[in-house]
Each structure stands twice: as structure tokens, then as C-alpha cells.
Coordinates of C-alpha atoms in Angstrom, one line a residue:
M959 CA 0.1 0.0 -0.2
A960 CA 1.3 3.4 -0.7
D961 CA 2.2 6.0 1.9
V962 CA -0.9 8.1 2.0
N963 CA 1.1 10.9 3.5
H964 CA 3.1 11.4 0.5
Y965 CA 0.7 10.4 -2.1
P966 CA -0.7 13.0 -4.0
P967 CA -4.5 13.2 -3.6
V968 CA -5.6 13.3 -7.1
I969 CA -4.3 9.7 -7.5
P970 CA -6.5 6.9 -6.9
L971 CA -5.1 4.8 -4.1
D972 CA -5.3 1.6 -6.3
T973 CA -3.2 3.5 -8.9
S974 CA 0.7 3.8 -8.7
T975 CA 2.4 7.2 -9.4
D976 CA 4.1 5.9 -12.6
V977 CA 0.9 4.5 -14.0
W978 CA -0.9 7.8 -13.1
R979 CA 1.9 9.8 -14.7
M980 CA 1.6 7.7 -17.8
Q981 CA -2.1 8.3 -17.9
V982 CA -1.8 12.0 -17.6
S983 CA 0.5 12.0 -20.4
H984 CA -1.7 10.0 -22.5
S985 CA -4.5 12.2 -21.7
R986 CA -2.5 15.4 -22.4
S987 CA -1.7 13.9 -25.8
L988 CA -5.2 13.8 -26.9
S989 CA -6.9 16.6 -29.1
M990 CA -9.7 18.7 -27.3
Q991 CA -12.0 16.9 -29.6
E992 CA -10.9 13.4 -28.5
R993 CA -10.8 14.4 -24.7
S994 CA -14.6 15.7 -25.3
Q995 CA -15.7 12.5 -27.1
R996 CA -14.2 10.3 -24.3
A997 CA -16.0 12.5 -21.6
E998 CA -19.2 12.3 -23.3
E999 CA -18.8 8.5 -23.8
K1000 CA -18.1 7.9 -20.1
T1001 CA -20.9 10.1 -19.2
R1002 CA -23.3 8.1 -21.4
Q1003 CA -22.0 4.8 -19.8
M1004 CA -22.5 6.2 -16.4
A1005 CA -26.1 7.2 -17.2
Q1006 CA -26.7 3.8 -18.6
T1007 CA -25.2 2.2 -15.6
V1008 CA -27.5 4.0 -13.1
D1009 CA -30.5 3.3 -15.3
Q1010 CA -29.7 -0.3 -15.4
T1011 CA -29.2 -0.6 -11.8
I1012 CA -32.4 1.2 -10.7
R1013 CA -34.2 -1.4 -13.3
R1014 CA -32.4 -4.3 -11.8
T1015 CA -32.8 -3.6 -8.2
H1016 CA -36.5 -2.1 -8.4
P1017 CA -38.5 -4.1 -11.1
E1018 CA -41.5 -3.1 -9.4
F1019 CA -40.8 0.7 -10.4
S1020 CA -42.8 2.3 -12.9
E1021 CA -41.2 4.5 -15.7
Y1022 CA -42.1 7.4 -13.6
D1023 CA -40.3 6.1 -10.6
I1024 CA -37.3 5.0 -12.5
R1025 CA -36.8 8.4 -13.8
R1026 CA -37.4 10.0 -10.5
E1027 CA -34.9 7.7 -8.7
Y1028 CA -32.5 8.3 -11.7
I1029 CA -32.4 12.0 -11.2
R1030 CA -32.2 11.7 -7.4
R1031 CA -29.1 9.5 -7.7
R1032 CA -27.5 11.7 -10.2
H1033 CA -28.5 15.2 -9.2
G1034 CA -30.0 15.0 -5.7
D1035 CA -33.3 15.3 -3.7
A1036 CA -34.2 18.6 -4.3
L1037 CA -34.0 18.4 -8.2
A1038 CA -35.8 15.2 -8.0
T1039 CA -38.8 16.8 -6.2
A1040 CA -38.7 19.7 -8.4
A1041 CA -39.0 17.4 -11.5
E1042 CA -42.0 15.5 -10.2
A1043 CA -44.7 17.6 -11.9
Y1044 CA -42.6 17.5 -15.3
L1045 CA -42.2 13.6 -14.8
R1046 CA -45.8 13.1 -14.1
R1047 CA -46.8 14.8 -17.4
I1048 CA -44.5 12.6 -19.2
F1049 CA -45.1 9.2 -17.6
P1050 CA -48.7 9.4 -16.4

């Protein structure tokens, strides 16, 4: 295990400093368009994972319930509550 006191906080604890440096170097070598595309793809994958997890763990949920829970998990209770009226119009 790495010495946490001398380990930069931006490096995941399961990643060595050398590997982290290689990852940063590779990321810096990408064009802005490539970085943007990768970020967009990771965001899409995460959204899909959250949606699938909700559906798998709550098969009894309606589409309204799934969307509300998705919003709650990704953006918090306040936004999920604020979105309820909109969701009820879309998923009666």
C-alpha cells in the first residue's frame, strides 16, 4: 500500500504514481475533440449504468419511478422533487 502521507490526493489509491503519470501524459496527448468525445462516452456509460441498476434493483418501479430515482441519484433530492410535476406529465 502506498504511503498516504506522500501520495498526491488526485491519484487513486489503487494506482501507482508511475501509472498515473502515464495516464496523465496520454490524456494530455489527446486533442480537445478526443478528450471531449471520451468524456461524453463516459458520461453516457455512467447514465446507462445508473438506469440499469435502478431497473434491476427495483423491477416493480414504473417508468416515472425509474426516472425520478435516476434524477435523485445523479442530481440530488431537491432536483428530483422539483422534477416530479414534469415527470408526471410525461409518465402519467
